[in-house]
Amino acid sequence: MAVKLKGRDLLTLGDLTLEEIIQILEYAQALKLKHYAGEAHKLLSGKNVAMIFQKPSLRTRVSFEIGLNHLGAHAVYLAPGDIKLGEREGVADIAKVLSRYADCIVARVFAHETVASLAEFASVPVINALCDTYHPCQVLADLLTIWEKKGEFEGLKFAYIGDGNNMANSLMLGCSAVGMDVSIGTPPDYEPNQRIVDMAREIAAERGGEVLITNDVMQAIEEADVVYTDVWTGMGQEKEAEARKKAFKGYGLNAEVLSHAAPDATLLHCLPAHYGEEITYDLIHDDPRSAVFDQAENRMHAQKAVLALLI
Ligand code: CP
Ligand code: NVA
């Protein structure tokens, strides 16, 4: 495994085979157990990672930095104003310079092309820590959480209600790869990218699953084993917030809507949440079906596995 992933980039889940996804999850579980047992696992002692962020972050930044600390590596955080990617300097120069200092580049960007060009020009692995199109690190943590809660993937129904955004795109790819049936319920005109839907359908066909895209929330959520939602207005879309609130009316999760899922459904949200829009506060904080904070914790375990394997 280490041989196969070493030196590679992680830009989208489409870069990983099913076998590689499962190996990352198994490694994440092993590292999580070591962490809980208080056993040192300084697998990246002496390594350095540059972290470029064009957008804000709580979970991604902190889980990468603290995860790298557990692994014995050092992280250098570069805030949006520090390097002014694309303004003060272009992507090629930044990628080539950082490759001379660091053993890996983690990047949170707007356009997917930015992280793809970083990977093209860098000679060290580049990890996509969210772009406008994908969020692969989040979905590895989500799959780890589903695996812990359900013990399997095959045959489960995964429902995502809300915006056909970067989360929906990456979830379609990741959940179909591990053999879940995927239902995405969005308002009209907010469906996920058709090219990524087609990709997910190809993956699902190989794995014996299905990918359904619908504007009918009830059809999407009916008997679902896992229910997921994300914000209606993502980072960089703030000007559309009011129009989106109108368009997404009726696409929020509350106790009544969730009652149409399987009784033992697992509820997930990548956070941050906009309470009273895509979900109610009580569902995330008080409902026994919520695994949202386990999910947030798993960001760290899943990313530690990715870092240890790629570097
Ligand atoms: N879920 C997630 O990526 O959170 P942050 O934006 O806080 O990193
Ligand atoms: N869709 C959200 C995810 C945040 C983790 C955004 O891009 O803002």
XYZ file of C-alpha atoms in Angstrom, residues 10-12 49-64 77 105-110 112 115-116 118 126-139 166-167 170 235 299 303 306-307:
52
model
C -4.956 13.386 -3.731
C -7.007 15.812 -5.801
C -10.331 13.956 -6.041
C 4.170 20.162 5.157
C 3.134 23.511 3.631
C -0.568 24.301 4.011
C -1.975 26.914 1.595
C -5.440 28.223 2.496
C -7.370 30.598 0.203
C -10.530 30.134 2.320
C -11.245 29.977 6.073
C -11.208 26.693 7.990
C -11.607 25.255 11.468
C -11.639 21.467 11.042
C -9.337 21.078 8.069
C -6.604 23.356 9.318
C -6.622 22.104 12.909
C -6.998 18.401 12.085
C -4.121 18.587 9.588
C 0.191 27.357 7.666
C 1.564 20.588 -0.001
C -1.971 20.747 1.400
C -4.135 23.319 -0.402
C -7.626 24.762 0.107
C -8.519 26.817 -2.956
C -11.413 28.235 -4.959
C -10.154 23.096 -8.839
C -4.981 22.737 -6.902
C -4.593 20.704 -10.109
C -0.153 23.060 -7.971
C -0.416 17.738 -3.262
C -3.552 17.141 -1.187
C -6.816 18.932 -2.022
C -8.134 20.301 1.282
C -11.328 21.556 -0.482
C -11.947 23.384 -3.702
C -15.170 24.646 -5.280
C -15.696 21.228 -6.922
C -14.447 18.600 -4.441
C -13.676 17.870 -0.789
C -11.992 14.444 -0.825
C -10.449 14.588 2.681
C -13.885 15.213 4.172
C -15.364 12.216 2.384
C -18.395 20.158 -3.704
C -19.640 17.853 -0.928
C -17.162 14.052 -3.638
C -17.615 29.687 0.970
C -11.019 14.156 9.760
C -5.889 12.630 7.008
C -3.391 9.896 3.841
C -0.323 11.913 4.911
